[in-house]
Amino acid sequence: MPTSRAEDILEKLKTLLTAGCAARVERNSVLPEKVPSEGLVVIYDGDPGEPERVLGGFNNAYYEHRIEVSIYVEEGDPAQRDQKFDALLMQVGEVLTTYPFLDGLVVGLTYARPEAAIEPVLGAPAIKTGTLIVIAEYDTDSALS
């Protein structure tokens, strides 16, 4: 069954992050009661925005798709939590730097370091989280693909 360009991009991103990160990588899942000890990366479909019609070599529709990549680390010790979060963020960054065109699926990726937050959990270690916005630019044959 054929899939849309957006679906291909999201699945490719998941595959690459799964191979390049020590953490568990999921797509569109809710935060579990306990974050795995290695950390958790969740890719959300995000917002493709409105398609732009572009002349001069592009196909029918051009998107700047905002994909959310959330990173979660649960650790009792704040210093260890900060270190694990940063290490996981660097692993995600390495994947994005190594595959800036997602094997030809996108024209390019842009992203920036996320704002981190600490979420207290009653009776459990706190969770450090941050959501990285990855903008994938691509063209498609139709607005629905």
Backbone as a printed PyTorch tensor [residue, N CA C, xyz], in Angstrom:
tensor([[[  0.8540,  -1.1670,   0.0000],
         [  0.0000,   0.0000,   0.0000],
         [  0.9060,   1.2390,   0.0000]],

        [[  0.6800,   2.1500,  -0.9260],
         [  1.5040,   3.3620,  -0.9660],
         [  1.2290,   4.2580,   0.2410]],

        [[  2.2680,   4.9700,   0.6510],
         [  2.1190,   5.9020,   1.7740],
         [  2.4530,   7.3140,   1.3060]],

        [[  2.0330,   8.2780,   2.0990],
         [  2.2900,   9.6840,   1.7730],
         [  3.7470,  10.0320,   2.0490]],

        [[  4.1920,  11.1110,   1.4790],
         [  5.5560,  11.5960,   1.7330],
         [  5.7090,  11.9020,   3.2230]],

        [[  4.6950,  12.5250,   3.8360],
         [  4.7640,  12.8490,   5.2630],
         [  4.9630,  11.5840,   6.0980]],

        [[  4.2210,  10.5310,   5.7990],
         [  4.3510,   9.2680,   6.5340],
         [  5.7340,   8.6590,   6.3180]],

        [[  6.2230,   8.7040,   5.0890],
         [  7.5640,   8.1810,   4.7990],
         [  8.6220,   8.9220,   5.6140]],

        [[  8.4880,  10.2440,   5.7100],
         [  9.4480,  11.0650,   6.4590],
         [  9.4120,  10.7190,   7.9420]],

        [[  8.2180,  10.6150,   8.5060],
         [  8.0870,  10.3040,   9.9320],
         [  8.6380,   8.9160,  10.2520]],

        [[  8.3740,   7.9500,   9.4010],
         [  8.8880,   6.5940,   9.6270],
         [ 10.4040,   6.5350,   9.4510]],

        [[ 10.9400,   7.2700,   8.4750],
         [ 12.3910,   7.3050,   8.2750],
         [ 13.0690,   7.9280,   9.4950]],

        [[ 12.4860,   9.0160,  10.0020],
         [ 13.0340,   9.6640,  11.1940],
         [ 13.0260,   8.6940,  12.3660]],

        [[ 11.9440,   7.9590,  12.5380],
         [ 11.8650,   6.9800,  13.6300],
         [ 12.9230,   5.8900,  13.4570]],

        [[ 13.0860,   5.3790,  12.2520],
         [ 14.0740,   4.3340,  11.9880],
         [ 15.4840,   4.8180,  12.2940]],

        [[ 15.8110,   6.0190,  11.8330],
         [ 17.1500,   6.5610,  12.0560],
         [ 17.4210,   6.8480,  13.5270]],

        [[ 16.4210,   7.4020,  14.2270],
         [ 16.5980,   7.6750,  15.6580],
         [ 16.6920,   6.3840,  16.4620]],

        [[ 15.9420,   5.3670,  16.0730],
         [ 16.0140,   4.0750,  16.7570],
         [ 17.4210,   3.4920,  16.6310]],

        [[ 18.0080,   3.6100,  15.4430],
         [ 19.3540,   3.0730,  15.2170],
         [ 20.4380,   3.9200,  15.8850]],

        [[ 20.1830,   5.2330,  16.0310],
         [ 21.2340,   6.1220,  16.5080],
         [ 21.1480,   6.5530,  17.9550]],

        [[ 20.1070,   6.1420,  18.6590],
         [ 19.9300,   6.5610,  20.0570],
         [ 19.8910,   5.3460,  20.9790]],

        [[ 20.4350,   5.5280,  22.1670],
         [ 20.3930,   4.4670,  23.1750],
         [ 18.9960,   4.3370,  23.7820]],

        [[ 18.1850,   5.3700,  23.6650],
         [ 16.8490,   5.3920,  24.2640],
         [ 15.8440,   4.6270,  23.4070]],

        [[ 14.7320,   4.2910,  24.0300],
         [ 13.6080,   3.7150,  23.2850],
         [ 12.9880,   4.8340,  22.4560]],

        [[ 12.6480,   4.5420,  21.2070],
         [ 12.0410,   5.5260,  20.3110],
         [ 10.6560,   5.0340,  19.9270]],

        [[  9.6630,   5.9030,  20.1120],
         [  8.2810,   5.5740,  19.7810],
         [  7.6850,   6.6920,  18.9500]],

        [[  6.5110,   6.4160,  18.4170],
         [  5.8250,   7.4300,  17.6290],
         [  4.4070,   7.5940,  18.1410]],

        [[  4.0260,   8.8380,  18.4020],
         [  2.6730,   9.2200,  18.8090],
         [  2.1750,   8.4800,  20.0500]],

        [[  3.0610,   8.1560,  20.9610],
         [  2.6320,   7.4590,  22.1720],
         [  2.5120,   8.4540,  23.3280]],

        [[  1.7830,   8.0450,  24.3240],
         [  1.6600,   8.8580,  25.5320],
         [  2.7970,   8.4800,  26.4680]],

        [[  3.1270,   9.3770,  27.3490],
         [  4.1950,   9.1270,  28.3090],
         [  3.7820,   7.9830,  29.2380]],

        [[  4.6180,   6.9470,  29.3360],
         [  4.2690,   5.8380,  30.2210],
         [  4.4040,   6.2560,  31.6840]],

        [[  3.9100,   5.3990,  32.5770],
         [  4.0150,   5.6990,  34.0070],
         [  5.4630,   5.8170,  34.4440]],

        [[  6.3180,   5.0210,  33.8420],
         [  7.7460,   5.0750,  34.1600],
         [  8.5310,   5.1530,  32.8630]],

        [[  9.4350,   6.1130,  32.8120],
         [ 10.3090,   6.2730,  31.6480],
         [ 11.3780,   5.1930,  31.7220]],

        [[ 11.6810,   4.5140,  30.6070],
         [ 12.7410,   3.5020,  30.6400],
         [ 14.0610,   4.1000,  31.1220]],

        [[ 14.8830,   3.2860,  31.7460],
         [ 16.1410,   3.7840,  32.3260],
         [ 17.0590,   4.4080,  31.2760]],

        [[ 16.9680,   3.9590,  30.0340],
         [ 17.8040,   4.5170,  28.9730],
         [ 17.2380,   5.8040,  28.3810]],

        [[ 16.0130,   6.1760,  28.7840],
         [ 15.3620,   7.3730,  28.2650],
         [ 14.3270,   7.0170,  27.2130]],

        [[ 13.5840,   8.0100,  26.7860],
         [ 12.5150,   7.8030,  25.8240],
         [ 12.4840,   8.9770,  24.8550]],

        [[ 12.3600,   8.6720,  23.5730],
         [ 12.1830,   9.6790,  22.5310],
         [ 10.8520,   9.3810,  21.8620]],

        [[  9.9790,  10.3730,  21.7980],
         [  8.6820,  10.1920,  21.1550],
         [  8.5680,  11.1870,  20.0080]],

        [[  8.2980,  10.6610,  18.8230],
         [  8.1050,  11.4860,  17.6360],
         [  6.6050,  11.6730,  17.4480]],

        [[  6.1720,  12.9160,  17.4160],
         [  4.7680,  13.2390,  17.1640],
         [  4.6380,  13.7770,  15.7430]],

        [[  3.5220,  13.4740,  15.0960],
         [  3.3290,  13.8410,  13.6980],
         [  3.4940,  15.3350,  13.4410]],

        [[  3.1820,  16.1540,  14.4250],
         [  3.3670,  17.5920,  14.2710],
         [  2.3780,  18.2050,  13.3070]],

        [[  2.7880,  19.2910,  12.6710],
         [  1.9060,  20.0730,  11.8140],
         [  2.5900,  20.3300,  10.4730]],

        [[  2.0430,  19.7640,   9.3850],
         [  2.6460,  20.0290,   8.0900],
         [  2.3700,  21.4380,   7.5840]],

        [[  1.4060,  22.1200,   8.1820],
         [  1.0660,  23.4630,   7.7320],
         [  0.3190,  23.4250,   6.4170]],

        [[  0.0840,  24.5870,   5.8800],
         [ -0.5920,  24.7030,   4.5950],
         [  0.4230,  24.5080,   3.4700]],

        [[  0.0470,  23.7740,   2.4330],
         [  0.9940,  23.6010,   1.3250],
         [  1.1590,  24.9040,   0.5500]],

        [[  2.3700,  25.1470,   0.1300],
         [  2.6380,  26.2930,  -0.7420],
         [  2.7430,  25.7720,  -2.1590]],

        [[  2.2530,  26.5480,  -3.0740],
         [  2.3920,  26.2150,  -4.4910],
         [  3.6200,  26.9600,  -4.9880]],

        [[  4.5790,  26.2200,  -5.5090],
         [  5.8500,  26.8170,  -5.8920],
         [  6.1100,  26.5570,  -7.3710]],

        [[  6.5850,  27.5620,  -8.0540],
         [  6.9680,  27.4210,  -9.4520],
         [  8.4690,  27.1780,  -9.5430]],

        [[  8.9080,  26.6480, -10.6410],
         [ 10.3460,  26.5470, -10.8700],
         [ 10.9880,  25.2810, -10.3850]],

        [[ 10.4690,  24.1220, -10.7750],
         [ 11.1640,  22.8810, -10.4670],
         [ 10.5710,  22.0520,  -9.3440]],

        [[  9.7240,  22.6310,  -8.5310],
         [  9.1050,  21.8360,  -7.4740],
         [  7.8250,  21.1930,  -7.9950]],

        [[  7.4110,  20.1500,  -7.3400],
         [  6.1590,  19.4970,  -7.7090],
         [  4.9780,  20.3350,  -7.2570]],

        [[  3.8650,  19.7310,  -7.0690],
         [  2.6160,  20.4370,  -6.8400],
         [  2.5300,  21.1810,  -5.5050]],

        [[  3.0830,  20.6310,  -4.4330],
         [  2.9390,  21.2430,  -3.1070],
         [  4.2710,  21.1970,  -2.3610]],

        [[  4.5390,  22.2590,  -1.6180],
         [  5.7760,  22.3660,  -0.8390],
         [  5.3950,  22.5760,   0.6160]],

        [[  5.9710,  21.7670,   1.5180],
         [  5.6370,  21.8330,   2.9350],
         [  6.8470,  22.1930,   3.7860]],

        [[  6.5770,  22.8810,   4.8830],
         [  7.5200,  23.0590,   5.9840],
         [  6.8570,  22.4000,   7.1890]],

        [[  7.0820,  21.1190,   7.3180],
         [  6.4130,  20.2640,   8.3000],
         [  7.1170,  20.3600,   9.6530]],

        [[  6.3990,  20.8340,  10.6700],
         [  6.9420,  20.9520,  12.0360],
         [  6.6940,  19.6400,  12.7750]],

        [[  7.7580,  18.8680,  12.9690],
         [  7.6790,  17.5740,  13.6450],
         [  8.1910,  17.7590,  15.0700]],

        [[  7.4370,  17.2490,  16.0290],
         [  7.8380,  17.3510,  17.4350],
         [  8.5670,  16.0780,  17.8560]],

        [[  9.7620,  16.2480,  18.4120],
         [ 10.5470,  15.1320,  18.9340],
         [ 10.7620,  15.4040,  20.4200]],

        [[ 10.0310,  14.6760,  21.2620],
         [ 10.1150,  14.8770,  22.7140],
         [ 11.0870,  13.8820,  23.3270]],

        [[ 11.8900,  14.4030,  24.2470],
         [ 12.9100,  13.6030,  24.9210],
         [ 12.5650,  13.5570,  26.4070]],

        [[ 12.6010,  12.3560,  26.9830],
         [ 12.2730,  12.1670,  28.3930],
         [ 13.3720,  11.3660,  29.0770]],

        [[ 13.8070,  11.8480,  30.2280],
         [ 14.7800,  11.1330,  31.0490],
         [ 14.2890,  11.1980,  32.4880]],

        [[ 14.2460,  10.0440,  33.1320],
         [ 13.8170,   9.9760,  34.5290],
         [ 14.9930,   9.4810,  35.3570]],

        [[ 15.3500,  10.2600,  36.3460],
         [ 16.5050,   9.9070,  37.1700],
         [ 16.3500,  10.6030,  38.5130]],

        [[ 16.7320,   9.9250,  39.5690],
         [ 16.5990,  10.5120,  40.8950],
         [ 17.5950,  11.6230,  41.1790]],

        [[ 18.8160,  11.4670,  40.7210],
         [ 19.8590,  12.4400,  40.9860],
         [ 19.8370,  13.5240,  39.9070]],

        [[ 19.6760,  14.8050,  40.2930],
         [ 19.5910,  15.8700,  39.2870],
         [ 20.8050,  15.9560,  38.3480]],

        [[ 21.9940,  15.7440,  38.8580],
         [ 23.1870,  15.8250,  38.0120],
         [ 23.1970,  14.6990,  36.9800]],

        [[ 22.8470,  13.4940,  37.4090],
         [ 22.7900,  12.3680,  36.4710],
         [ 21.6770,  12.5750,  35.4400]],

        [[ 20.5560,  13.1050,  35.8880],
         [ 19.4270,  13.3700,  34.9910],
         [ 19.8470,  14.3720,  33.9220]],

        [[ 20.5190,  15.4480,  34.3340],
         [ 20.9700,  16.4620,  33.3810],
         [ 21.9500,  15.8650,  32.3790]],

        [[ 22.8640,  15.0460,  32.8730],
         [ 23.8720,  14.4350,  32.0080],
         [ 23.2300,  13.4680,  31.0080]],

        [[ 22.2950,  12.6380,  31.4730],
         [ 21.6150,  11.6920,  30.5830],
         [ 20.7870,  12.4260,  29.5330]],

        [[ 20.1060,  13.4940,  29.9500],
         [ 19.2960,  14.2710,  29.0200],
         [ 20.1810,  14.8650,  27.9320]],

        [[ 21.2840,  15.4720,  28.3370],
         [ 22.1780,  16.0960,  27.3740],
         [ 22.7700,  15.0520,  26.4270]],

        [[ 23.1580,  13.8990,  26.9540],
         [ 23.7230,  12.8450,  26.1170],
         [ 22.6980,  12.3560,  25.0950]],

        [[ 21.4510,  12.1940,  25.5220],
         [ 20.4010,  11.7510,  24.6120],
         [ 20.1030,  12.8240,  23.5600]],

        [[ 20.0920,  14.0680,  23.9800],
         [ 19.8910,  15.1680,  23.0400],
         [ 21.0160,  15.1970,  21.9950]],

        [[ 22.2460,  14.9420,  22.4100],
         [ 23.3730,  14.9130,  21.4830],
         [ 23.2510,  13.7370,  20.5060]],

        [[ 22.7200,  12.6050,  20.9690],
         [ 22.5060,  11.4640,  20.0780],
         [ 21.4750,  11.8140,  18.9990]],

        [[ 20.3880,  12.4650,  19.4010],
         [ 19.3740,  12.9040,  18.4420],
         [ 20.0000,  13.8870,  17.4540]],

        [[ 20.7780,  14.8280,  17.9660],
         [ 21.4460,  15.8000,  17.1130],
         [ 22.3960,  15.1540,  16.1200]],

        [[ 23.1010,  14.1310,  16.5510],
         [ 24.0230,  13.4230,  15.6620],
         [ 23.2710,  12.7760,  14.5010]],

        [[ 22.1250,  12.1830,  14.7950],
         [ 21.3060,  11.5820,  13.7290],
         [ 20.8460,  12.6550,  12.7460]],

        [[ 20.3450,  13.7740,  13.2620],
         [ 19.8540,  14.8430,  12.3900],
         [ 20.9810,  15.4500,  11.5570]],

        [[ 22.1790,  15.5390,  12.1300],
         [ 23.3300,  16.0750,  11.4050],
         [ 23.8270,  15.0940,  10.3450]],

        [[ 23.7940,  13.8160,  10.6580],
         [ 24.2710,  12.7900,   9.7340],
         [ 23.3210,  12.5930,   8.5600]],

        [[ 22.0200,  12.7830,   8.7930],
         [ 21.0090,  12.5520,   7.7540],
         [ 20.1760,  13.8180,   7.5100]],

        [[ 20.7920,  14.9090,   7.0410],
         [ 20.0570,  16.1710,   6.8920],
         [ 18.9830,  16.1360,   5.8060]],

        [[ 19.0300,  15.1240,   4.9380],
         [ 18.0300,  15.0110,   3.8710],
         [ 17.1800,  13.7480,   4.0320]],

        [[ 17.3270,  13.0650,   5.1690],
         [ 16.6030,  11.8170,   5.4500],
         [ 16.6160,  10.8970,   4.2270]],

        [[ 17.8230,  10.6580,   3.7340],
         [ 18.0190,   9.7760,   2.5670],
         [ 17.2070,  10.2200,   1.3540]],

        [[ 17.1350,  11.5260,   1.1270],
         [ 16.4910,  12.0780,  -0.0660],
         [ 15.0040,  12.3600,   0.0680]],

        [[ 14.4350,  12.1560,   1.2440],
         [ 13.0000,  12.4090,   1.4140],
         [ 12.6710,  13.8890,   1.6120]],

        [[ 13.6420,  14.6710,   2.0910],
         [ 13.3920,  16.0880,   2.3510],
         [ 14.4680,  16.9330,   1.6810]],

        [[ 14.1230,  18.2010,   1.4640],
         [ 15.0740,  19.1640,   0.9230],
         [ 16.0670,  19.5560,   2.0140]],

        [[ 15.6060,  19.5350,   3.2620],
         [ 16.4730,  19.8580,   4.3840],
         [ 15.7220,  19.8230,   5.7010]],

        [[ 16.4900,  19.7880,   6.7890],
         [ 15.9600,  19.8090,   8.1520],
         [ 16.5330,  21.0150,   8.8830]],

        [[ 15.7140,  21.6720,   9.6850],
         [ 16.2160,  22.6990,  10.5920],
         [ 15.6730,  22.3870,  11.9840]],

        [[ 16.4410,  22.7710,  12.9980],
         [ 16.0660,  22.4920,  14.3820],
         [ 16.9500,  23.3180,  15.2910]],

        [[ 16.5540,  23.4010,  16.5420],
         [ 17.3310,  24.1280,  17.5470],
         [ 17.1810,  23.4060,  18.8790]],

        [[ 18.0680,  23.6970,  19.7940],
         [ 18.0340,  23.0690,  21.1220],
         [ 16.7070,  23.4000,  21.8050]],

        [[ 16.0550,  22.4020,  22.3940],
         [ 14.7590,  22.6500,  23.0290],
         [ 14.9060,  23.2750,  24.4180]],

        [[ 13.8460,  23.8950,  24.8580],
         [ 13.7890,  24.3730,  26.2370],
         [ 13.4710,  23.1610,  27.1130]],

        [[ 14.2800,  22.9290,  28.1160],
         [ 14.0930,  21.7760,  28.9990],
         [ 13.2200,  22.1580,  30.1840]],

        [[ 12.5220,  21.1640,  30.7100],
         [ 11.6710,  21.3600,  31.8830],
         [ 11.8010,  20.1320,  32.7830]],

        [[ 11.5750,  20.3370,  34.0560],
         [ 11.5700,  19.2500,  35.0370],
         [ 10.1320,  19.0340,  35.4820]],

        [[  9.6660,  17.8040,  35.3520],
         [  8.3120,  17.4540,  35.7700],
         [  8.4010,  16.5830,  37.0230]],

        [[  7.9550,  17.1120,  38.1600],
         [  7.9850,  16.2910,  39.3690],
         [  6.9380,  15.1720,  39.2780]],

        [[  7.2780,  14.0180,  39.8600],
         [  6.3830,  12.8780,  39.8770],
         [  6.2470,  12.4370,  41.3260]],

        [[  5.0410,  12.4180,  41.8310],
         [  4.7940,  12.0440,  43.2170],
         [  5.2740,  10.6170,  43.4880]],

        [[  6.2010,  10.4730,  44.4160],
         [  6.7050,   9.1600,  44.8110],
         [  7.6710,   8.5210,  43.8270]],

        [[  8.1750,   9.2870,  42.8720],
         [  9.1070,   8.7420,  41.8770],
         [ 10.1090,   9.8280,  41.4950]],

        [[ 11.1870,   9.4300,  40.8350],
         [ 12.1500,  10.4440,  40.3940],
         [ 11.5130,  11.4250,  39.4010]],

        [[ 12.0220,  12.6260,  39.3730],
         [ 11.5210,  13.6370,  38.4490],
         [ 11.8950,  13.2770,  37.0140]],

        [[ 11.1400,  13.8210,  36.0820],
         [ 11.3840,  13.5980,  34.6650],
         [ 11.8780,  14.9010,  34.0540]],

        [[ 12.9910,  14.8170,  33.3460],
         [ 13.4690,  15.9710,  32.5840],
         [ 13.0110,  15.7650,  31.1480]],

        [[ 12.4200,  16.7930,  30.5790],
         [ 11.8660,  16.6830,  29.2410],
         [ 12.1520,  17.9330,  28.4170]],

        [[ 12.1350,  17.7560,  27.1410],
         [ 12.2750,  18.8640,  26.2060],
         [ 11.7360,  18.4150,  24.8590]],

        [[ 11.1170,  19.3430,  24.1320],
         [ 10.5790,  19.0070,  22.8200],
         [ 11.3340,  19.7740,  21.7520]],

        [[ 11.9800,  19.0240,  20.9160],
         [ 12.7490,  19.5540,  19.7990],
         [ 11.7930,  19.6930,  18.6170]],

        [[ 11.7290,  20.8830,  18.0230],
         [ 10.9220,  21.0800,  16.8230],
         [ 11.8480,  20.9090,  15.6270]],

        [[ 11.5640,  19.8990,  14.8230],
         [ 12.3310,  19.6240,  13.6120],
         [ 11.4640,  20.0390,  12.4380]],

        [[ 11.9590,  20.9420,  11.6290],
         [ 11.2090,  21.3870,  10.4580],
         [ 11.7770,  20.6710,   9.2390]],

        [[ 10.9170,  19.8440,   8.6390],
         [ 11.2900,  19.0930,   7.4450],
         [ 10.6660,  19.7830,   6.2370]],

        [[ 11.5020,  20.1990,   5.3100],
         [ 11.0090,  20.8570,   4.1000],
         [ 11.0310,  19.8490,   2.9560]],

        [[  9.8930,  19.7390,   2.2720],
         [  9.7970,  18.7700,   1.1800],
         [  8.7090,  19.1740,   0.2000]],

        [[  8.7820,  18.5860,  -0.9950],
         [  7.7390,  18.8080,  -1.9950],
         [  7.0820,  17.4820,  -2.3110]],

        [[  5.8290,  17.5630,  -2.7550],
         [  5.0490,  16.3610,  -3.0760],
         [  4.2880,  16.5720,  -4.3790]],

        [[  3.7810,  15.4760,  -4.8990],
         [  3.0010,  15.5460,  -6.1380],
         [  1.6030,  16.0960,  -5.9080]],

        [[  1.0880,  15.9470,  -4.6850],
         [ -0.2490,  16.4790,  -4.3890],
         [ -0.2850,  16.9430,  -2.9370]],

        [[ -1.2570,  17.7630,  -2.6170],
         [ -1.3700,  18.3040,  -1.2630],
         [ -1.6490,  17.2240,  -0.2240]],

        [[ -2.1660,  16.0750,  -0.6250],
         [ -2.4650,  15.0100,   0.3270],
         [ -1.3280,  14.0090,   0.4880]],

        [[ -0.3530,  14.0880,  -0.3510],
         [  0.7420,  13.1280,  -0.2190],
         [  1.9080,  13.8070,   0.4640]]])
